[in-house]
Coordinates of C-alpha atoms and ligand atoms in Angstrom, one line a residue:
X1 CA 134.9 132.2 114.6
X2 CA 136.6 129.1 115.0
X3 CA 135.1 125.7 116.0
X4 CA 136.7 122.5 117.9
X5 CA 133.8 120.2 116.7
X6 CA 133.0 121.5 113.2
X7 CA 136.7 121.5 112.7
X8 CA 138.2 118.5 114.7
X9 CA 135.1 116.4 112.5
X10 CA 136.5 117.5 109.0
X11 CA 140.5 116.4 109.8
X12 CA 140.6 113.1 108.5
X13 CA 143.6 113.0 110.7
X14 CA 141.9 113.4 114.0
X15 CA 138.9 111.3 116.3
X16 CA 137.1 113.7 117.5
X17 CA 135.1 113.0 120.7
X18 CA 132.0 114.1 121.8
X19 CA 129.8 113.4 125.1
X20 CA 126.6 114.0 126.0
X21 CA 124.9 115.9 128.7
X22 CA 121.5 115.6 129.8
X23 CA 119.5 118.9 131.5
X24 CA 117.0 117.6 133.9
X25 CA 113.7 119.9 134.9
X26 CA 113.9 123.1 136.4
X27 CA 117.2 126.1 135.7
X28 CA 119.3 125.3 138.2
X29 CA 119.9 122.5 140.8
X30 CA 122.2 120.1 141.8
X31 CA 121.8 118.4 138.7
X32 CA 123.0 121.2 136.4
X33 CA 126.1 122.3 138.9
X34 CA 127.2 118.6 138.9
X35 CA 126.9 119.3 134.7
X36 CA 129.0 122.6 134.8
X37 CA 131.9 120.9 136.8
X38 CA 131.5 118.4 133.8
X39 CA 132.6 120.5 131.4
X40 CA 135.0 122.5 133.3
X41 CA 137.0 119.2 133.8
X42 CA 136.6 118.3 130.1
X43 CA 137.3 121.4 129.1
X44 CA 140.9 121.4 131.3
X45 CA 140.8 118.2 129.5
X46 CA 141.1 119.1 126.4
X47 CA 140.4 115.6 124.6
X48 CA 136.4 116.2 124.2
X49 CA 135.2 118.4 121.2
X50 CA 131.9 118.7 122.2
X51 CA 129.3 118.5 124.8
X52 CA 125.3 118.0 123.2
X53 CA 122.9 118.7 125.3
X54 CA 120.1 116.8 124.8
X55 CA 115.8 118.9 124.4
X56 CA 113.4 117.3 126.6
X57 CA 115.0 114.2 127.1
X58 CA 112.7 110.8 126.5
X59 CA 109.4 113.0 126.2
X60 CA 110.7 115.2 129.2
X61 CA 110.1 118.7 129.7
X62 CA 113.5 119.8 130.3
X63 CA 116.0 123.1 130.5
X64 CA 116.1 124.3 126.7
X65 CA 119.6 123.3 125.6
X66 CA 120.0 126.3 124.2
X67 CA 120.1 128.1 127.5
X68 CA 123.0 125.5 128.9
X69 CA 124.6 125.6 125.4
X70 CA 125.4 129.5 126.0
X71 CA 127.2 128.5 129.0
X72 CA 129.5 125.6 127.8
X73 CA 130.1 128.1 125.2
X74 CA 131.3 131.0 127.8
X75 CA 133.6 127.9 129.2
X76 CA 135.5 128.1 125.5
X77 CA 133.8 124.6 124.7
X78 CA 131.5 123.8 121.9
X79 CA 128.5 122.5 122.3
X80 CA 126.3 120.6 120.2
X81 CA 122.7 121.5 120.6
X82 CA 119.7 118.5 119.7
X83 CA 117.0 120.2 117.9
X84 CA 114.4 117.7 118.0
X85 CA 111.3 118.4 116.5
X86 CA 108.4 116.5 119.0
X87 CA 107.0 119.9 121.0
X88 CA 108.0 123.0 118.4
X89 CA 105.7 123.7 115.2
X90 CA 107.9 124.8 112.1
X91 CA 107.8 128.2 112.9
X92 CA 109.4 127.9 116.4
X93 CA 112.0 125.5 115.2
X94 CA 112.8 128.6 112.8
X95 CA 112.6 130.8 115.2
X96 CA 114.9 129.0 117.3
X97 CA 117.0 128.6 114.6
X98 CA 117.3 132.4 114.0
X99 CA 117.6 132.5 117.9
X100 CA 120.7 129.7 117.8
X101 CA 122.5 131.5 115.0
X102 CA 122.4 134.9 116.9
X103 CA 124.1 133.7 119.2
X104 CA 126.6 130.9 117.3
X105 CA 125.2 128.1 118.6
X106 CA 126.0 126.3 115.4
X107 CA 126.4 122.8 115.5
X108 CA 122.7 121.1 115.9
X109 CA 121.6 117.5 115.3
X110 CA 119.2 117.0 114.0
X111 CA 116.5 114.4 115.5
X112 CA 112.5 113.6 115.1
X113 CA 112.8 112.6 119.3
X114 CA 111.1 110.8 121.4
X115 CA 107.2 110.8 121.5
X116 CA 106.3 113.4 124.7
X117 CA 105.4 111.6 127.6
X118 CA 104.6 113.4 130.7
X119 CA 103.7 117.3 130.7
X120 CA 101.9 119.8 133.4
X121 CA 98.3 118.2 133.7
X122 CA 99.1 115.5 131.8
X123 CA 100.5 113.9 128.6
X124 CA 101.8 117.1 126.5
X125 CA 100.5 117.1 123.1
X126 CA 103.3 115.6 120.1
X127 CA 104.1 117.9 117.3
X128 CA 106.0 116.3 114.9
X129 CA 105.0 119.0 112.0
X130 CA 108.3 118.9 110.6
X131 CA 110.2 115.6 109.9
X132 CA 113.8 115.8 110.4
X133 CA 114.2 115.4 107.0
X134 CA 112.0 118.9 106.2
X135 CA 113.9 120.6 109.0
X136 CA 117.2 119.7 107.2
X137 CA 116.3 120.8 104.1
X138 CA 115.4 124.2 106.4
X139 CA 118.0 124.6 107.3
X140 CA 119.9 124.4 103.8
X141 CA 117.6 126.3 102.4
X142 CA 119.2 129.4 105.2
X143 CA 122.5 128.7 104.2
X144 CA 121.5 130.6 100.5
X145 CA 120.5 133.5 101.5
X146 CA 116.9 132.5 100.6
X147 CA 114.0 135.2 99.6
X148 CA 110.9 134.7 101.6
X149 CA 108.5 132.9 99.5
X150 CA 105.5 134.6 98.2
X151 CA 103.0 135.9 100.5
X152 CA 105.3 135.7 103.3
X153 CA 104.7 138.6 105.8
X154 CA 107.8 140.8 106.2
X155 CA 108.8 139.5 102.4
X156 CA 110.6 142.9 101.5
X157 CA 112.9 142.3 104.5
X158 CA 116.3 139.4 102.6
X159 CA 117.2 136.9 104.9
X160 CA 120.7 136.8 106.1
X161 CA 122.7 133.8 104.8
X162 CA 122.8 131.3 108.1
X163 CA 125.3 128.8 108.7
X164 CA 125.3 126.1 110.8
X165 CA 127.4 122.8 110.9
X166 CA 124.3 120.1 111.1
X167 CA 123.8 116.6 111.7
X168 CA 121.3 113.7 112.0
X169 CA 120.8 110.4 113.7
X170 CA 120.9 106.9 112.2
X171 CA 120.4 103.4 114.1
X172 CA 122.4 100.9 112.6
X173 CA 120.8 98.5 115.3
X174 CA 117.6 97.3 113.9
X175 CA 116.8 93.7 114.0
X176 CA 114.4 93.2 111.3
X177 CA 115.0 93.7 107.5
X178 CA 112.2 96.3 107.6
X179 CA 113.4 98.2 110.2
X180 CA 117.0 98.1 109.3
X181 CA 116.6 98.8 105.1
X182 CA 114.1 102.1 106.2
X183 CA 116.6 103.1 108.2
X184 CA 119.3 104.0 105.8
X185 CA 116.9 104.8 103.1
X186 CA 116.0 107.3 105.8
X187 CA 119.9 107.9 106.3
X188 CA 120.4 108.9 102.6
X189 CA 117.6 110.7 102.8
X190 CA 118.8 113.0 105.2
X191 CA 122.1 113.1 104.0
X192 CA 120.4 114.4 100.1
X193 CA 118.9 117.2 102.5
X194 CA 121.8 118.5 103.7
X195 CA 123.1 116.6 106.9
X196 CA 127.1 117.7 107.5
X197 CA 127.9 114.4 109.9
X198 CA 125.7 111.3 111.2
X199 CA 125.7 110.9 115.1
X200 CA 124.8 106.5 115.1
X201 CA 122.0 105.0 117.5
X202 CA 124.0 103.6 120.7
X203 CA 123.9 99.8 120.8
X204 CA 126.5 96.6 121.5
X205 CA 126.5 95.1 117.7
X206 CA 129.9 95.7 116.4
X207 CA 129.0 93.7 113.2
X208 CA 126.0 96.8 112.9
X209 CA 128.5 99.2 113.7
X210 CA 130.6 98.2 110.9
X211 CA 127.7 97.3 108.2
X212 CA 126.8 101.2 109.1
X213 CA 130.4 102.2 108.0
X214 CA 130.4 99.9 104.9
X215 CA 127.0 101.6 103.4
X216 CA 128.3 105.2 104.3
X217 CA 131.6 103.6 102.1
X218 CA 129.5 102.2 99.2
X219 CA 127.6 104.7 98.7
X220 CA 130.9 107.2 98.5
X221 CA 130.0 109.3 100.9
X222 CA 132.5 111.1 102.9
X223 CA 129.8 112.5 105.5
X224 CA 131.9 111.9 108.8
X225 CA 129.8 108.9 111.0
X226 CA 130.3 109.6 114.7
X227 CA 129.4 105.7 116.8
X228 CA 127.5 106.5 120.0
X229 CA 129.1 104.5 122.7
X230 CA 127.0 104.4 126.0
X231 CA 128.1 103.1 129.4
X232 CA 124.8 102.1 131.3
X233 CA 124.8 101.4 134.8
X234 CA 122.9 97.9 135.7
X235 CA 120.1 99.4 136.4
X236 CA 119.6 101.0 133.1
X237 CA 120.8 97.7 130.9
X238 CA 117.7 96.2 132.9
X239 CA 115.6 99.0 131.7
X240 CA 117.1 99.2 127.9
X241 CA 116.9 95.5 128.1
X242 CA 113.0 95.5 128.7
X243 CA 112.8 97.6 125.3
X244 CA 111.4 100.1 127.6
X245 CA 114.2 103.0 125.7
X246 CA 113.0 103.8 122.4
X247 CA 114.8 102.1 119.5
X248 CA 117.5 100.6 121.8
X249 CA 118.3 97.3 122.1
X250 CA 120.4 95.7 125.4
X251 CA 121.1 91.9 124.6
X252 CA 120.4 89.6 127.2
X253 CA 123.8 87.5 127.4
X254 CA 125.2 91.4 127.4
X255 CA 122.9 92.2 130.7
X256 CA 124.0 89.0 132.2
X257 CA 127.8 90.1 131.8
X258 CA 126.8 92.9 133.7
X259 CA 125.3 91.4 136.6
X260 CA 128.3 88.9 136.9
X261 CA 130.6 92.1 136.7
X262 CA 128.0 93.8 139.1
X263 CA 129.3 91.1 142.0
X264 CA 132.8 93.1 142.5
X265 CA 134.2 95.2 145.1
X266 CA 133.0 98.5 142.5
X267 CA 129.9 97.0 141.3
X268 CA 131.2 96.5 138.2
X269 CA 132.4 99.7 137.6
X270 CA 135.7 99.1 136.5
X271 CA 134.9 96.3 134.1
X272 CA 131.7 98.7 132.3
X273 CA 134.2 101.1 131.3
X274 CA 137.0 99.0 130.2
X275 CA 134.6 97.6 128.2
X276 CA 133.4 100.8 126.6
X277 CA 137.6 101.9 126.4
X278 CA 137.4 98.8 123.8
X279 CA 134.3 100.0 121.9
X280 CA 136.2 103.3 121.1
X281 CA 139.0 101.7 120.1
X282 CA 137.5 99.0 118.3
X283 CA 135.4 102.0 116.2
X284 CA 138.2 104.0 115.2
X285 CA 140.5 101.2 114.1
X286 CA 137.5 100.1 111.6
X287 CA 137.2 104.1 110.4
X288 CA 135.3 106.0 112.1
X289 CA 135.5 109.8 112.8
X290 CA 135.0 110.0 116.1
X291 CA 132.8 108.3 119.1
X292 CA 129.4 109.9 121.1
X293 CA 130.4 109.0 124.6
X294 CA 127.3 108.9 127.1
X295 CA 126.4 107.3 130.2
X296 CA 124.8 107.7 133.7
X297 CA 125.7 109.0 136.6
X298 CA 129.0 109.0 134.8
X299 CA 132.1 111.9 136.7
X300 CA 134.5 113.5 134.2
X301 CA 137.6 110.9 136.2
X302 CA 135.4 108.2 134.3
X303 CA 135.0 109.7 131.1
X304 CA 138.7 110.4 131.4
X305 CA 140.1 106.8 132.9
X306 CA 137.6 105.7 129.6
X307 CA 140.3 107.7 127.2
X308 CA 143.3 106.9 129.1
X309 CA 142.7 103.4 128.7
X310 CA 141.1 103.3 125.0
X311 CA 144.4 104.8 123.5
X312 CA 146.4 102.4 125.0
X313 CA 144.2 99.8 123.1
X314 CA 144.3 101.6 119.6
X315 CA 145.7 99.5 116.9
X316 CA 144.2 96.4 119.0
X317 CA 141.3 97.0 118.0
X318 CA 140.1 94.2 115.8
X319 CA 141.9 91.5 118.7
X320 CA 138.8 93.2 120.7
X321 CA 136.2 93.3 118.4
X322 CA 134.6 89.5 120.4
X323 CA 135.0 90.9 123.7
X324 CA 132.9 94.0 123.0
X325 CA 131.0 92.5 120.1
X326 CA 126.9 91.8 121.7
X327 CA 124.8 91.3 119.1
X328 CA 120.8 90.5 119.3
X329 CA 119.8 86.9 117.9
X330 CA 118.3 86.8 115.2
X331 CA 119.1 89.9 114.0
X332 CA 118.8 90.6 110.5
X333 CA 122.2 92.3 108.5
X334 CA 122.1 94.0 104.9
X335 CA 125.8 92.1 104.4
X336 CA 125.3 88.7 104.4
X337 CA 120.9 88.3 104.9
X338 CA 120.0 90.5 102.1
X339 CA 118.5 88.3 100.0
X340 CA 117.8 88.3 96.1
X341 CA 114.7 87.1 95.5
X342 CA 111.6 89.5 95.3
X343 CA 110.3 89.2 98.7
X344 CA 107.2 87.6 100.6
X345 CA 105.0 90.8 101.0
X346 CA 101.0 90.6 102.9
X347 CA 98.6 91.7 100.8
X348 CA 99.9 91.5 97.3
X349 CA 96.4 91.7 95.4
X350 CA 95.4 94.4 97.6
X351 CA 98.6 96.4 97.1
X352 CA 98.5 95.8 93.1
X353 CA 94.7 97.0 93.3
X354 CA 95.3 100.4 95.1
X355 CA 98.4 100.8 92.3
X356 CA 96.8 100.3 89.7
X357 CA 94.1 102.7 90.5
X358 CA 96.0 105.7 91.7
X359 CA 98.0 105.0 88.1
X360 CA 95.4 104.7 85.6
X361 CA 93.8 108.4 87.5
X362 CA 97.0 110.3 89.4
X363 CA 99.3 109.1 86.7
X364 CA 99.5 112.0 83.7
X365 CA 99.7 108.9 81.2
X366 CA 96.5 107.0 83.3
X367 CA 93.6 106.2 80.9
X368 CA 91.7 107.8 83.5
X369 CA 93.8 110.9 84.0
X370 CA 92.1 112.8 81.5
X371 CA 88.2 112.3 82.9
X372 CA 89.4 113.1 86.5
X373 CA 90.9 116.2 86.0
X374 CA 88.2 116.7 83.8
X375 CA 85.8 116.4 86.6
X376 CA 88.1 117.5 89.6
X377 CA 88.3 121.0 87.8
X378 CA 84.3 121.2 87.4
X379 CA 84.1 120.6 90.9
X380 CA 86.3 123.1 91.8
X381 CA 83.9 125.9 90.0
X382 CA 81.0 125.3 91.9
X383 CA 80.7 125.4 96.1
X384 CA 78.2 123.1 96.1
X385 CA 79.9 120.6 93.6
X386 CA 83.0 121.0 95.9
X387 CA 81.4 119.8 99.0
X388 CA 79.7 117.2 97.2
X389 CA 83.1 115.7 95.9
X390 CA 84.9 116.4 99.2
X391 CA 82.7 114.0 101.3
X392 CA 82.5 111.8 98.2
X393 CA 86.3 110.9 98.3
X394 CA 85.4 111.3 102.3
X395 CA 83.2 108.6 102.4
X396 CA 85.7 106.0 99.9
X397 CA 88.5 107.4 101.7
X398 CA 87.8 106.6 105.6
X399 CA 86.2 103.1 104.7
X400 CA 89.3 101.7 102.7
X401 CA 92.4 103.5 104.3
X402 CA 91.0 105.0 107.6
X403 CA 91.6 108.8 105.7
X404 CA 92.1 111.7 108.2
X405 CA 91.8 114.6 104.8
X406 CA 95.0 116.0 105.7
X407 CA 94.0 117.5 102.2
X408 CA 97.6 116.4 101.2
X409 CA 97.5 112.4 100.5
X410 CA 100.8 110.8 100.6
X411 CA 99.0 107.1 100.6
X412 CA 101.4 106.1 97.3
X413 CA 104.3 107.1 99.1
X414 CA 103.6 104.6 102.0
X415 CA 102.1 101.3 100.2
X416 CA 98.5 102.6 100.6
X417 CA 98.6 102.9 104.4
X418 CA 97.6 106.4 105.2
X419 CA 100.2 107.7 107.5
X420 CA 98.1 110.3 109.5
X421 CA 96.4 107.9 110.7
X422 CA 99.3 104.7 111.4
X423 CA 101.8 107.1 112.5
X424 CA 101.5 108.3 116.1
X425 CA 104.2 110.8 115.1
X426 CA 102.7 111.1 111.1
X427 CA 106.0 110.6 109.9
X428 CA 105.7 110.8 105.9
X429 CA 109.0 110.5 105.0
X430 CA 109.9 106.8 106.4
X431 CA 110.3 105.9 110.1
X432 CA 111.9 107.3 113.3
X433 CA 114.2 105.2 115.2
X434 CA 111.8 104.5 118.0
X435 CA 110.8 100.9 116.9
X436 CA 112.3 97.9 118.9
X437 CA 111.8 94.8 117.1
X438 CA 109.3 96.2 114.8
X439 CA 107.2 97.5 117.2
X440 CA 105.9 101.1 117.5
X441 CA 108.3 102.9 120.0
X442 CA 104.4 104.2 121.0
X443 CA 102.6 101.5 121.3
X444 CA 105.4 99.0 122.0
X445 CA 104.7 94.5 121.9
X446 CA 101.1 95.7 120.7
X447 CA 101.0 97.8 117.4
X448 CA 103.6 97.3 114.5
X449 CA 105.9 100.2 112.8
X450 CA 103.6 102.0 111.1
X451 CA 106.9 102.1 108.1
X452 CA 106.7 98.7 109.1
X453 CA 103.4 97.6 107.5
X454 CA 104.4 99.8 104.4
X455 CA 107.6 98.0 104.1
X456 CA 105.5 94.2 103.8
X457 CA 103.4 95.7 102.0
X458 CA 105.2 97.5 99.4
X459 CA 107.6 96.7 97.1
X460 CA 110.2 99.5 97.7
X461 CA 112.3 99.9 99.0
X462 CA 115.0 97.2 98.8
X463 CA 117.7 95.7 100.6
X464 CA 119.4 95.6 96.9
X465 CA 118.9 99.0 96.3
X466 CA 119.3 101.0 99.1
X467 CA 119.4 104.9 98.0
X468 CA 117.9 108.1 99.5
X469 CA 114.7 109.1 98.5
X470 CA 113.1 112.6 97.6
X471 CA 111.8 114.4 100.7
X472 CA 108.3 114.8 101.2
X473 CA 108.0 118.9 102.2
X474 CA 105.9 119.3 105.0
X475 CA 102.2 119.2 104.7
X476 CA 99.9 122.5 104.4
X477 CA 97.7 122.8 107.0
X478 CA 95.5 125.6 105.1
X479 CA 94.1 122.8 103.0
X480 CA 93.6 120.4 105.9
X481 CA 90.0 118.6 105.7
X482 CA 90.2 119.7 101.7
X483 CA 90.0 117.0 99.6
X484 CA 93.3 116.0 98.4
X485 CA 92.3 114.8 94.4
X486 CA 90.8 118.8 94.3
X487 CA 94.4 119.7 96.0
X488 CA 96.2 117.5 93.4
X489 CA 94.7 117.8 90.4
X490 CA 94.7 121.9 90.8
X491 CA 98.0 121.7 91.6
X492 CA 97.8 122.7 95.7
X493 CA 99.0 119.4 97.0
X494 CA 103.1 118.4 97.6
X495 CA 103.3 117.0 94.0
X496 CA 102.9 120.5 93.0
X497 CA 106.5 120.0 93.4
X498 CA 107.0 117.3 90.7
X499 CA 105.0 118.7 88.3
X500 CA 103.8 122.5 88.6
X501 CA 102.6 122.0 84.8
X502 CA 100.0 119.2 85.6
X503 CA 97.1 121.8 85.7
X504 CA 97.6 123.5 82.7
X505 CA 98.1 120.0 81.4
X506 CA 94.8 118.8 82.6
X507 CA 93.2 121.9 81.5
X508 CA 94.4 122.0 78.5
Ligands
SF4_1 S1 94.4 112.4 102.5 FE1 96.2 112.7 104.3 S2 94.7 111.6 105.8 FE2 93.8 111.0 103.8 S3 94.7 109.0 103.0 FE3 95.5 110.2 102.4 S4 97.4 110.9 104.1 FE4 96.1 110.0 104.7

């Protein structure tokens, strides 16, 4: 079955346009009717290649994207399903992948999603059982006709290959080095895990859009890059400017411009659309593969006006950059601010002591490794010894790291800070995109993002060497509350993937 979005994005001669739909709560009503009318108009117009559908946007319950996706697909336009991980565990995610595949909903935008904010009788429980890198690697695995794992129910049945066109998101609009470097490292990790296209966070700093494109080119990647161009109303711009939308920066200078424009007869609507049209032209001329449009209460007439104007500006993008460039003051840029000098780190002695001890005990060439392995294998043999060993580990790590005894320790991968305690989304493969000016999306202006703190303590990653990292697999929840040390030496934790023969070596 042909898919206009997939075909357009992989065609280097085409500039792909998508538009974001935001379904609300409920299975019908005026809002949904308006969305469907817009989809019909988009189909007739023909320039929009996919309509993307958000998944419980803002952390609130809303109509499932697959439901609206089927309606849109029936109209003959490609749906792009946002597949977020805040509300579903790995089994639900897999089940929904089967559902999407069965209904030919193959275009997926994989993302962690906003922290749940509201639900029936209070805030919903945040799930985040998988992160976006892990889901992308699950999707990649489904592609290759995989045999089921040892011990999986229904193992006698083979899974048919399931081909998706799965993309990911990234924010180039972070203001701090620590946030930005992690965003790029995680982006490259996602591409390693199978992301086939990338959509940026919305933003208004044209130098940052160019930076992201240059990074992809410097890495010799051919992954298509789509820039997110959002047309906010003045009221939404004020909310974004106040930092209340996770991961979104709308600088004071742009808000001031919009306030001036709002004094006009049309309350600044034409100026907003013209600015977005110029952004589209600049991004097209810069080399982006497409744009992802979004906005509040935009009618299709407004979208059509924007696209018409953008076409008239194409080829003049470089002259228009300054008109649409709204940087946040003191933003850090990869190409310009990345210093060759070693960066100043927080608590370097603490980090060095933890690292030294870790290497001595948990690396095969460490001096304490044989002794630690021997004690662990002895403890493994007796129930009471195991309980004492687990109690001892918990006591030490609770005091030092506020350990939650997840049973699969990733302290060494996050500068000896515990993500199970320190990150509300329990991200183990780098940050989500929700931080603002270094602060966690869940505790704005109160708590620094866990991964910002990890960056400020650790040696890697470094802005001079931005590379994707090996993905840490999802936690095996059967290990929860057990000893991570025992699990390490017995080959049950994530390190089993690094060294399957550790157990054998330690025993000998
Ligand atoms: S065992 Fe899990 S909960 Fe404990 S410190 Fe390590 S990562 Fe954190």
